[in-house]
Amino acid sequence: MSDLTKAFRELASPYWKSDDKWKAIGLLVVIVAINLGMVYIQVLVNVWIREFYDILQNLDKAKFLHQVLRFCVLAGSYVGMAVYMLYLTQMLQIRWRKWLTDKYLKGWLANQAYYRINLDGASTDNPDQRISEDLNLFTELTIDLGTNLLNKVAMLVSFLGILWVLSGTLTIPLGPHSAIKFPGYMVWASLFYSILGTWLTLRVGKPLILLNFNQQRFEADFRFSMVRVRENSESIALYGGENQEEVHLRNRFNILMDNFWRIMRRQKRLSWLTNSYNQAAVIFPLLMAAPAFFAGQMHLGGLMQTVGAFGAVQGALSYLINSYTTIAKWKAVIDRLLGFTRTMERMESSESLRGIKRIHSSEKAIIANSLNVSLPNGKVLVRDLDLNIAPGAHLLITGPSGCGKSTLIRSLAGIWPYCHGTESLPGSSSIMFLPQKPYLPLGTLRNALCYPHSNGYRTEELEKVLEKCGLGHLGAFLEKDENWSQVLSPGEQQRLAFARVLLIRPDFIFLDEATASIDETSEAVLYELLKSNLPQSAVTSVGHRGTLRAWHSERLTFEGDANWVRAALEKDKGIHAGC
């Protein structure tokens, strides 16, 4: 319990110390006041019950109508409070969720944590679910459990004294001259009944915490697998891989279903217990109060008030029993969010995941010194590489597949964590990296073309660069909102990436097989565009095609075993290193 409290405070306290705290505290104060007001109405209704049933017993028709009107006032007041209770708790929840979402999005997107988490095999699964679903559940369940707990505590405090007085004293004779007296005996009966039910609930329901934790993970895995099918629908269709995908999806769903069956069986046991407990609680106070009623010590109204007060006390003491399934779900949400938080903190603080040391200098070139690049398993791909990329330079990086060419580009971009060395960057220069598969964000074609910059370009500029890159037919669709990664072919997507380069005009351009989906003639056109439109920009390309040699003046070749050779393309011999 102490670990749960500590974890909850770690997740919850930042919001209540934030700039939004006073609005949140104000909402919370009003919610608490309404909650207490609803309890007060229930106390008045409990008193009304006694008077109403006494009137029925006395056949007093005149007072009957008065009590009906009084009940309407009490019920109307309660309904109004309940409506605003729901409205204000939802308002607090959405404000809290927004603040947490902003916080987690910032942490997830900062320092490429979203990318590095995918490289870390022991990392949190499905971070998108943590942000979109678990934060919502955390705020919703926390407020729900908290307000319900406050209500039960207030009910217990309010009705405990009422039940004590109404119970009177139970006398159990032990002989002709001795007896045991139990003042407020129904309070003690309620306490014993609730303790027994709580103990049984904990014994039966404890496994639900882990089962709910796993269920959320399995649901997210199944959903993610279906998203992958949608995103790669064309490739799957061309391969004819429908049967394989169906088998994979069914396997994912079967894992989900097996765990759900475990939850069902456990909840069935818990449901047997809680429903039996609640049904027995209906008759239990009547059985306890019946002797006094039949002895003439209690009127019908007093009996019904006692039953109502007992139900209020017993319901308050049974908070854990009735809320256990929700608490188990809440605990699972906290565990998942805390694990995600720890992973992001580790991504931020781990020295081993910081990657290359990047510094800004007054130099006009990109200079890498003593660069060593490895795989996550420790295998060295590049050893002791010194690299100088001056303005206007054209460098071609070649080598067999898997030798580390693309990984070197990731290292120079500062996103690959398994490397060390230093990289000096020109302070005022802009750098742009083009991967083999360009990223096209959801939205309009204009936004996709300008990405990652905001839309600050004139329509004429956009149409011009599209025309240059062989995409003039798309100029009429700049404002059209589509999933452009599905609409455009791989070759068109790579052309669009070159159009971005011409639009943004970076000083240093890194192309990682950026023309692999384009024919050689079109490739030559695009490289000629870079040469003629951006003559002062340095171009570094990764590729296998021999046609790329014509557009570069120097080549860096990886030979395997972390060795490399740098040479001018017009010369036969070069500088050997890395041994």
Coordinates of C-alpha atoms in Angstrom, one line a residue:
M1 CA 0.0 0.0 0.0
S2 CA 2.9 2.4 0.8
D3 CA 4.4 1.7 -2.7
L4 CA 1.0 2.4 -4.3
T5 CA 0.7 5.7 -2.3
K6 CA 4.2 6.7 -3.3
A7 CA 3.6 5.9 -7.0
F8 CA 0.3 7.8 -7.0
R9 CA 1.8 10.9 -5.4
E10 CA 4.7 10.9 -7.9
L11 CA 2.2 10.9 -10.8
A12 CA -0.4 13.2 -9.3
S13 CA 1.5 15.8 -7.3
P14 CA 3.1 17.7 -10.3
Y15 CA -0.3 18.9 -11.5
W16 CA -1.3 20.2 -8.1
K17 CA 1.9 22.3 -8.0
S18 CA 1.5 23.6 -11.6
D19 CA 0.3 26.9 -12.9
D20 CA -3.2 25.4 -13.2
K21 CA -3.3 24.4 -9.5
W22 CA -5.5 27.3 -8.2
K23 CA -8.2 26.6 -10.8
A24 CA -8.0 22.9 -10.0
I25 CA -8.1 23.5 -6.2
G26 CA -11.1 25.8 -6.7
L27 CA -13.0 23.1 -8.7
L28 CA -12.0 20.5 -6.0
V29 CA -13.3 22.7 -3.2
V30 CA -16.7 23.1 -5.0
I31 CA -16.8 19.3 -5.7
V32 CA -16.1 18.5 -2.0
A33 CA -18.8 21.0 -0.9
I34 CA -21.4 19.5 -3.3
N35 CA -20.4 16.0 -2.1
L36 CA -21.0 17.0 1.5
G37 CA -24.2 18.6 0.6
M38 CA -25.4 15.4 -1.0
V39 CA -24.6 13.5 2.2
Y40 CA -26.6 16.1 4.2
I41 CA -29.6 15.5 1.9
Q42 CA -29.3 11.8 2.5
V43 CA -29.3 12.4 6.3
L44 CA -32.5 14.5 5.9
V45 CA -34.0 11.7 3.8
N46 CA -33.2 9.2 6.5
V47 CA -35.1 11.3 9.0
W48 CA -37.9 11.7 6.5
I49 CA -38.1 7.9 6.2
R50 CA -38.9 7.6 9.9
E51 CA -41.6 10.3 9.8
F52 CA -43.1 8.9 6.6
Y53 CA -43.5 5.3 7.8
D54 CA -44.8 6.5 11.1
I55 CA -47.5 8.4 9.2
L56 CA -48.3 5.3 7.2
Q57 CA -48.5 3.3 10.4
N58 CA -50.9 5.9 11.9
L59 CA -52.9 6.2 8.7
D60 CA -52.5 10.0 8.8
K61 CA -53.6 11.1 5.3
A62 CA -53.1 14.9 5.8
K63 CA -49.5 14.5 6.9
F64 CA -48.9 12.0 4.1
L65 CA -49.3 14.6 1.3
H66 CA -47.1 17.0 3.2
Q67 CA -44.3 14.4 3.4
V68 CA -44.6 13.6 -0.3
L69 CA -44.1 17.3 -1.1
R70 CA -41.1 17.4 1.3
F71 CA -39.6 14.4 -0.4
C72 CA -39.9 16.1 -3.8
V73 CA -37.9 19.1 -2.5
L74 CA -35.2 16.8 -1.1
A75 CA -35.1 14.6 -4.3
G76 CA -34.9 17.7 -6.5
S77 CA -32.1 19.2 -4.5
Y78 CA -30.2 15.9 -4.6
V79 CA -30.7 15.6 -8.4
G80 CA -29.4 19.1 -9.0
M81 CA -26.3 18.5 -6.8
A82 CA -25.7 15.1 -8.6
V83 CA -25.8 16.8 -12.0
Y84 CA -23.3 19.5 -11.1
M85 CA -21.2 17.0 -9.3
L86 CA -20.8 15.0 -12.5
Y87 CA -20.2 18.2 -14.6
L88 CA -17.6 19.6 -12.4
T89 CA -15.7 16.4 -11.9
Q90 CA -15.5 15.9 -15.6
M91 CA -14.3 19.5 -15.9
L92 CA -11.5 18.8 -13.4
Q93 CA -10.7 15.5 -15.2
I94 CA -10.3 17.1 -18.6
R95 CA -8.1 19.9 -17.3
W96 CA -5.9 17.4 -15.4
R97 CA -5.7 15.1 -18.4
K98 CA -4.8 18.0 -20.7
W99 CA -2.0 19.1 -18.4
L100 CA -0.7 15.5 -18.1
T101 CA -0.9 14.9 -21.8
D102 CA 1.1 18.1 -22.6
K103 CA 3.7 17.0 -20.0
Y104 CA 4.0 13.4 -21.3
L105 CA 4.0 14.5 -25.0
K106 CA 6.8 16.9 -24.3
G107 CA 8.8 14.3 -22.5
W108 CA 8.1 11.6 -25.2
L109 CA 9.1 13.9 -28.1
A110 CA 12.0 15.6 -26.4
N111 CA 15.6 14.4 -27.2
Q112 CA 14.2 11.8 -29.6
A113 CA 12.9 9.7 -26.6
Y114 CA 10.1 8.4 -28.9
Y115 CA 12.8 7.0 -31.2
R116 CA 15.2 5.7 -28.5
I117 CA 12.4 3.9 -26.7
N118 CA 12.0 1.7 -29.8
L119 CA 15.7 0.8 -29.7
D120 CA 15.6 -0.3 -26.1
G121 CA 14.4 -3.9 -26.0
A122 CA 13.3 -3.7 -22.3
S123 CA 11.4 -0.5 -22.8
T124 CA 7.7 0.3 -22.2
D125 CA 5.4 -1.2 -24.8
N126 CA 2.9 0.9 -26.7
P127 CA 3.8 4.4 -25.4
D128 CA 1.0 5.8 -27.5
Q129 CA -1.5 3.9 -25.4
R130 CA 0.1 5.2 -22.2
I131 CA -0.5 8.8 -23.4
S132 CA -3.9 8.5 -25.1
E133 CA -5.6 5.9 -22.9
D134 CA -3.8 5.5 -19.5
L135 CA -3.7 9.2 -18.8
N136 CA -7.4 9.4 -19.4
L137 CA -8.0 6.4 -17.1
F138 CA -5.7 7.7 -14.4
T139 CA -7.5 11.0 -14.1
E140 CA -11.0 9.5 -14.4
L141 CA -10.4 6.7 -11.9
T142 CA -8.5 8.9 -9.5
I143 CA -11.3 11.4 -9.3
D144 CA -14.0 8.8 -9.2
L145 CA -12.4 6.8 -6.4
G146 CA -11.4 10.0 -4.5
T147 CA -14.9 11.5 -4.6
N148 CA -16.5 8.2 -3.8
L149 CA -14.1 7.7 -0.8
L150 CA -15.0 11.2 0.5
N151 CA -18.6 10.5 0.1
K152 CA -18.3 7.2 2.1
V153 CA -16.3 8.8 4.9
A154 CA -18.8 11.6 5.2
M155 CA -21.6 9.0 5.2
L156 CA -19.9 7.1 7.9
V157 CA -19.4 10.1 10.1
S158 CA -22.9 11.3 9.6
F159 CA -24.8 8.0 10.1
L160 CA -22.6 6.3 12.7
G161 CA -24.1 8.4 15.5
I162 CA -27.6 8.0 14.1
L163 CA -27.2 4.2 14.0
W164 CA -25.7 4.1 17.5
V165 CA -28.7 6.0 19.0
L166 CA -31.3 4.0 17.0
S167 CA -29.7 0.7 17.9
G168 CA -30.1 1.1 21.6
T169 CA -28.6 -1.6 23.8
L170 CA -28.7 -5.3 23.1
T171 CA -28.9 -7.4 26.3
I172 CA -27.9 -11.0 26.2
P173 CA -28.8 -12.8 29.5
L174 CA -26.2 -15.2 30.9
G175 CA -28.2 -16.4 33.9
P176 CA -30.9 -15.3 36.4
H177 CA -28.8 -12.4 37.6
S178 CA -26.3 -11.6 34.9
A179 CA -26.3 -10.4 31.3
I180 CA -24.0 -8.9 28.7
K181 CA -25.0 -5.5 27.3
F182 CA -23.9 -4.2 23.8
P183 CA -24.7 -0.5 23.4
G184 CA -25.0 0.5 19.8
Y185 CA -24.9 -3.2 18.8
M186 CA -25.9 -2.6 15.2
V187 CA -22.7 -0.4 14.7
W188 CA -20.6 -3.3 15.9
A189 CA -22.6 -5.8 13.7
S190 CA -22.0 -3.5 10.7
L191 CA -18.3 -3.2 11.4
F192 CA -17.9 -7.0 11.8
Y193 CA -19.9 -7.7 8.7
S194 CA -17.8 -5.2 6.6
I195 CA -14.4 -6.4 7.9
L196 CA -15.3 -10.0 7.0
G197 CA -16.4 -9.0 3.5
T198 CA -13.3 -6.8 2.9
W199 CA -11.0 -9.6 4.0
L200 CA -12.7 -12.1 1.6
T201 CA -12.6 -9.6 -1.2
L202 CA -8.9 -9.0 -0.9
R203 CA -8.2 -12.7 -0.9
V204 CA -10.4 -13.4 -4.0
G205 CA -9.7 -10.2 -6.0
K206 CA -5.9 -9.6 -5.6
P207 CA -4.9 -11.4 -8.9
L208 CA -7.1 -8.9 -10.9
I209 CA -4.4 -6.2 -10.6
L210 CA -1.8 -8.1 -12.7
L211 CA -4.5 -9.5 -15.0
N212 CA -5.8 -6.0 -15.8
F213 CA -2.3 -4.8 -16.4
N214 CA -1.7 -7.5 -18.9
Q215 CA -5.0 -7.0 -20.6
Q216 CA -4.3 -3.4 -21.5
R217 CA -0.9 -4.5 -23.0
F218 CA -2.5 -7.3 -25.0
E219 CA -5.3 -5.0 -26.3
A220 CA -2.7 -2.5 -27.4
D221 CA -0.5 -5.1 -29.1
F222 CA -3.6 -6.4 -31.0
R223 CA -4.6 -2.9 -32.0
F224 CA -1.0 -2.1 -33.1
S225 CA -0.8 -5.2 -35.3
M226 CA -4.0 -4.2 -37.1
V227 CA -2.6 -0.6 -37.6
R228 CA 0.5 -2.2 -39.2
V229 CA -1.6 -4.1 -41.7
R230 CA -3.4 -0.9 -42.6
E231 CA -0.2 1.1 -43.0
N232 CA 1.4 -1.7 -45.1
S233 CA -1.7 -2.8 -47.0
E234 CA -0.1 -2.4 -50.4
S235 CA 3.0 -4.5 -49.6
I236 CA 0.9 -7.2 -48.0
A237 CA -1.5 -7.3 -51.0
L238 CA 1.4 -7.6 -53.4
Y239 CA 3.0 -10.4 -51.4
G240 CA -0.4 -12.1 -51.0
G241 CA 0.3 -12.2 -47.3
E242 CA -3.3 -12.1 -46.1
N243 CA -3.2 -15.6 -44.6
Q244 CA 0.0 -14.9 -42.7
E245 CA -1.4 -11.7 -41.4
E246 CA -4.6 -13.4 -40.4
V247 CA -2.7 -16.0 -38.5
H248 CA -0.6 -13.3 -36.7
L249 CA -3.7 -11.3 -35.8
R250 CA -5.5 -14.3 -34.6
N251 CA -2.6 -15.3 -32.4
R252 CA -2.5 -11.8 -30.9
F253 CA -6.2 -11.9 -30.3
N254 CA -6.0 -15.4 -28.8
I255 CA -3.5 -14.1 -26.2
L256 CA -5.8 -11.3 -25.4
M257 CA -8.8 -13.6 -25.2
D258 CA -7.0 -16.1 -22.9
N259 CA -6.1 -13.4 -20.5
F260 CA -9.7 -12.1 -20.6
W261 CA -11.0 -15.5 -19.7
R262 CA -8.8 -15.4 -16.7
I263 CA -10.2 -12.0 -15.8
M264 CA -13.8 -13.4 -16.3
R265 CA -13.2 -16.4 -14.0
R266 CA -11.6 -14.2 -11.3
Q267 CA -14.4 -11.6 -11.6
K268 CA -17.0 -14.4 -11.5
R269 CA -15.6 -15.5 -8.1
L270 CA -15.5 -11.9 -6.9
S271 CA -19.0 -11.3 -8.2
W272 CA -20.3 -14.3 -6.3
L273 CA -18.8 -12.8 -3.2
T274 CA -19.9 -9.2 -3.6
N275 CA -23.4 -9.9 -4.7
S276 CA -23.9 -12.4 -1.9
Y277 CA -22.5 -9.8 0.5
N278 CA -24.8 -7.0 -0.8
Q279 CA -27.9 -9.2 -0.9
A280 CA -27.3 -10.4 2.7
A281 CA -26.9 -6.8 3.7
V282 CA -30.5 -6.1 2.7
I283 CA -32.0 -8.6 5.2
F284 CA -29.2 -8.4 7.9
P285 CA -30.3 -5.1 9.5
L286 CA -33.9 -6.2 9.6
L287 CA -33.0 -9.4 11.4
M288 CA -30.9 -7.4 13.9
A289 CA -33.7 -4.8 14.5
A290 CA -36.7 -7.2 14.4
P291 CA -36.6 -8.2 18.1
A292 CA -36.9 -4.6 19.2
F293 CA -39.7 -4.0 16.7
F294 CA -41.7 -7.0 17.8
A295 CA -41.2 -6.2 21.4
G296 CA -42.9 -2.8 20.8
Q297 CA -39.7 -0.9 21.5
M298 CA -39.6 0.6 18.0
H299 CA -42.2 1.9 15.6
L300 CA -42.3 1.1 11.9
G301 CA -40.7 4.4 11.1
G302 CA -37.9 3.8 13.5
L303 CA -37.3 0.3 12.0
M304 CA -37.0 1.7 8.5
Q305 CA -34.8 4.6 9.6
T306 CA -32.5 2.0 11.4
V307 CA -32.4 -0.1 8.3
G308 CA -31.5 3.0 6.2
A309 CA -28.8 4.1 8.7
F310 CA -27.4 0.6 8.8
G311 CA -27.2 0.5 5.0
A312 CA -25.4 3.8 4.9
V313 CA -22.8 2.8 7.5
Q314 CA -22.4 -0.7 6.0
G315 CA -22.1 0.8 2.5
A316 CA -19.4 3.2 3.7
L317 CA -17.5 0.5 5.4
S318 CA -17.8 -1.7 2.3
Y319 CA -16.1 0.9 0.1
L320 CA -13.2 -1.5 -0.7
I321 CA -15.5 -4.4 -1.4
N322 CA -17.6 -2.5 -3.9
S323 CA -14.7 -0.6 -5.5
Y324 CA -12.2 -3.4 -5.6
T325 CA -12.5 -4.1 -9.4
T326 CA -12.0 -0.3 -10.1
I327 CA -9.1 -0.1 -7.6
A328 CA -7.4 -3.1 -9.4
K329 CA -7.8 -1.3 -12.7
W330 CA -6.5 1.9 -11.2
K331 CA -3.5 0.2 -9.7
A332 CA -2.7 -1.4 -13.1
V333 CA -2.9 2.0 -14.8
I334 CA -0.5 3.5 -12.2
D335 CA 2.0 0.7 -12.7
R336 CA 2.0 1.2 -16.5
L337 CA 2.3 5.0 -16.3
L338 CA 5.1 4.7 -13.7
G339 CA 7.0 2.3 -15.9
F340 CA 6.6 4.7 -18.9
T341 CA 7.8 7.6 -16.7
R342 CA 10.8 5.6 -15.6
T343 CA 11.7 4.7 -19.2
M344 CA 11.5 8.4 -20.3
E345 CA 13.7 9.4 -17.4
R346 CA 16.2 6.7 -18.3
M347 CA 16.2 7.9 -21.9
E348 CA 17.0 11.4 -20.6
S349 CA 19.6 10.5 -18.0
S350 CA 21.5 7.5 -19.3
E351 CA 25.0 8.4 -20.3
S352 CA 25.2 5.3 -22.5
L353 CA 22.2 6.5 -24.6
R354 CA 23.3 10.0 -25.2
G355 CA 25.1 9.2 -28.5
I356 CA 27.5 11.5 -30.2
K357 CA 28.5 14.7 -28.4
R358 CA 27.3 17.6 -30.6
I359 CA 28.8 21.1 -30.2
H360 CA 28.2 24.3 -32.2
S361 CA 31.3 26.2 -33.4
S362 CA 32.3 29.0 -35.6
E363 CA 33.6 26.5 -38.2
K364 CA 31.7 26.4 -41.5
A365 CA 32.0 22.7 -41.9
I366 CA 30.6 19.6 -40.1
I367 CA 33.5 17.9 -38.4
A368 CA 33.3 14.5 -36.7
N369 CA 36.2 13.3 -34.7
S370 CA 36.9 9.8 -33.3
L371 CA 33.5 8.6 -34.2
N372 CA 32.7 5.0 -33.2
V373 CA 29.3 3.5 -34.0
S374 CA 27.9 0.2 -32.7
L375 CA 24.8 -1.8 -32.7
P376 CA 22.7 -2.2 -29.5
N377 CA 24.3 -5.6 -29.0
G378 CA 27.8 -4.0 -28.9
K379 CA 29.0 -5.0 -32.3
V380 CA 31.2 -2.1 -33.7
L381 CA 30.2 -0.9 -37.2
V382 CA 32.5 2.1 -37.6
R383 CA 35.7 2.7 -35.7
D384 CA 37.6 5.9 -35.2
L385 CA 36.1 7.8 -38.1
D386 CA 37.2 11.4 -38.7
L387 CA 35.0 13.3 -41.1
N388 CA 35.0 16.8 -42.5
I389 CA 32.1 17.9 -44.7
A390 CA 32.7 21.4 -46.0
P391 CA 30.2 23.7 -47.7
G392 CA 29.7 22.6 -51.3
A393 CA 31.2 19.2 -50.7
H394 CA 29.6 16.1 -52.4
L395 CA 30.4 12.9 -50.5
L396 CA 29.1 9.4 -51.4
I397 CA 29.0 6.7 -48.7
T398 CA 29.0 3.2 -50.1
G399 CA 29.5 -0.4 -48.8
P400 CA 27.6 -3.7 -48.4
S401 CA 24.2 -3.8 -46.8
G402 CA 24.3 -3.9 -43.0
C403 CA 27.8 -2.4 -42.8
G404 CA 26.6 0.8 -41.0
K405 CA 26.0 3.4 -43.7
S406 CA 22.6 4.4 -42.6
T407 CA 23.5 4.0 -38.9
L408 CA 26.4 6.5 -39.5
I409 CA 23.8 9.0 -40.9
R410 CA 21.6 8.5 -37.8
S411 CA 24.7 9.1 -35.6
L412 CA 25.5 12.3 -37.4
A413 CA 21.9 13.3 -37.0
G414 CA 22.3 12.8 -33.2
I415 CA 19.5 10.3 -32.9
W416 CA 21.6 7.0 -32.7
P417 CA 22.5 6.5 -29.0
Y418 CA 25.0 3.7 -29.5
C419 CA 27.9 5.8 -30.6
H420 CA 30.5 8.1 -29.1
G421 CA 32.8 10.8 -30.4
T422 CA 32.3 14.5 -31.1
E423 CA 30.6 16.4 -33.9
S424 CA 31.2 20.1 -34.5
L425 CA 28.3 21.8 -36.2
P426 CA 28.3 25.3 -37.8
G427 CA 26.3 27.5 -35.5
S428 CA 24.2 29.3 -38.1
S429 CA 23.8 26.6 -40.7
S430 CA 20.8 24.5 -41.4
I431 CA 20.9 20.7 -41.8
M432 CA 18.4 18.4 -43.4
F433 CA 18.2 14.6 -43.4
L434 CA 16.3 12.6 -46.0
P435 CA 15.6 9.0 -45.1
Q436 CA 14.8 6.3 -47.7
K437 CA 11.1 6.4 -46.7
P438 CA 10.0 10.0 -46.3
Y439 CA 7.6 10.9 -43.6
L440 CA 4.4 12.6 -44.7
P441 CA 2.3 13.9 -41.8
L442 CA -1.5 13.7 -41.8
G443 CA -3.1 16.8 -43.2
T444 CA -2.9 18.9 -46.4
L445 CA -0.3 18.4 -49.1
R446 CA 0.9 22.0 -48.3
N447 CA 1.7 20.9 -44.7
A448 CA 3.4 17.7 -46.0
L449 CA 5.5 19.7 -48.4
C450 CA 6.6 22.3 -45.8
Y451 CA 7.3 19.7 -43.0
P452 CA 8.9 20.1 -40.6
H453 CA 8.5 23.8 -40.9
S454 CA 5.3 25.6 -40.4
N455 CA 3.4 26.8 -43.4
G456 CA 5.2 30.1 -44.2
Y457 CA 5.6 29.8 -48.0
R458 CA 3.6 31.3 -50.8
T459 CA 1.5 29.0 -53.0
E460 CA 3.6 30.0 -56.1
E461 CA 6.8 28.8 -54.3
L462 CA 5.2 25.5 -53.5
E463 CA 3.9 25.0 -57.0
K464 CA 7.3 25.9 -58.5
V465 CA 9.3 23.3 -56.5
L466 CA 6.7 20.6 -57.2
E467 CA 6.9 21.4 -60.9
K468 CA 10.7 21.1 -60.8
C469 CA 10.6 17.7 -59.1
G470 CA 8.1 16.2 -61.6
L471 CA 5.1 16.7 -59.3
G472 CA 3.4 19.6 -61.1
H473 CA 0.2 17.7 -61.3
L474 CA -0.1 17.9 -57.5
G475 CA -0.1 21.7 -57.4
A476 CA -3.9 21.8 -57.6
F477 CA -4.2 19.6 -54.4
L478 CA -2.1 21.7 -52.0
E479 CA -5.1 22.3 -49.7
K480 CA -6.5 18.8 -49.9
D481 CA -6.5 16.9 -46.7
E482 CA -5.4 13.3 -47.3
N483 CA -3.3 10.5 -46.0
W484 CA -0.6 11.3 -48.5
S485 CA 1.7 8.4 -47.5
Q486 CA -1.1 6.2 -48.9
V487 CA -2.0 8.4 -51.9
L488 CA 1.5 8.9 -53.3
S489 CA 3.7 6.2 -54.7
P490 CA 7.1 5.6 -53.0
G491 CA 8.8 7.4 -56.0
E492 CA 6.5 10.4 -55.7
Q493 CA 7.1 10.5 -51.9
Q494 CA 10.9 10.7 -52.6
R495 CA 10.3 13.4 -55.2
L496 CA 8.3 15.3 -52.6
A497 CA 11.2 15.0 -50.2
F498 CA 13.5 16.6 -52.8
A499 CA 10.9 19.4 -53.3
R500 CA 11.2 20.0 -49.5
V501 CA 14.9 20.4 -49.9
L502 CA 14.6 23.0 -52.7
L503 CA 12.0 24.8 -50.6
I504 CA 13.8 24.9 -47.3
R505 CA 17.3 25.3 -48.9
P506 CA 19.5 23.8 -46.1
D507 CA 23.2 24.2 -46.0
F508 CA 24.0 20.5 -45.4
I509 CA 21.9 17.7 -47.0
F510 CA 22.2 14.1 -46.0
L511 CA 20.4 11.6 -48.4
D512 CA 20.0 8.1 -47.1
E513 CA 19.1 6.1 -50.3
A514 CA 16.7 9.0 -51.0
T515 CA 16.4 8.0 -54.7
A516 CA 16.1 4.2 -54.2
S517 CA 12.5 4.3 -55.5
I518 CA 13.2 6.6 -58.5
D519 CA 14.5 5.6 -61.9
E520 CA 18.1 6.6 -62.8
T521 CA 17.0 9.3 -65.3
S522 CA 14.8 11.0 -62.7
E523 CA 17.5 10.6 -60.1
A524 CA 19.9 12.5 -62.4
V525 CA 17.3 15.3 -62.8
L526 CA 16.9 15.6 -59.0
Y527 CA 20.7 15.7 -58.3
E528 CA 21.1 18.3 -61.1
L529 CA 18.4 20.4 -59.3
L530 CA 20.4 20.2 -56.1
K531 CA 23.6 21.2 -57.9
S532 CA 22.1 24.1 -59.8
N533 CA 19.7 25.5 -57.2
L534 CA 21.9 24.9 -54.1
P535 CA 25.5 25.1 -55.3
Q536 CA 26.8 26.1 -51.9
S537 CA 25.1 23.3 -50.0
A538 CA 27.0 20.2 -49.0
V539 CA 25.4 16.9 -50.2
T540 CA 26.2 13.6 -48.5
S541 CA 24.6 10.5 -50.1
V542 CA 24.2 6.9 -49.0
G543 CA 23.5 4.6 -52.0
H544 CA 24.4 1.5 -54.0
R545 CA 23.9 2.7 -57.5
G546 CA 26.9 3.4 -59.7
T547 CA 25.1 6.3 -61.3
L548 CA 25.5 8.3 -58.0
R549 CA 29.3 8.6 -58.6
A550 CA 28.7 11.3 -61.2
W551 CA 27.2 13.6 -58.7
H552 CA 29.9 13.3 -56.0
S553 CA 33.6 14.2 -55.8
E554 CA 34.6 12.0 -52.8
R555 CA 33.7 8.6 -51.6
L556 CA 33.7 7.0 -48.1
T557 CA 33.6 3.2 -48.4
F558 CA 32.8 0.8 -45.6
E559 CA 34.6 -2.5 -46.1
G560 CA 33.2 -4.5 -43.1
D561 CA 34.7 -5.2 -39.7
A562 CA 34.5 -1.5 -38.9
N563 CA 37.1 -0.6 -41.5
W564 CA 36.6 2.3 -43.9
V565 CA 38.4 4.0 -46.9
R566 CA 38.1 7.6 -47.9
A567 CA 39.1 8.6 -51.4
A568 CA 38.5 11.1 -54.2
L569 CA 36.4 9.5 -56.9
E570 CA 38.7 10.5 -59.7
K571 CA 41.7 8.8 -57.9
D572 CA 42.4 5.1 -57.4
K573 CA 44.2 5.3 -54.0
G574 CA 42.8 6.7 -50.8
I575 CA 43.3 7.1 -47.1
H576 CA 42.9 3.8 -45.2
A577 CA 41.9 3.9 -41.5
G578 CA 39.9 2.1 -38.9
C579 CA 42.3 -0.8 -38.3

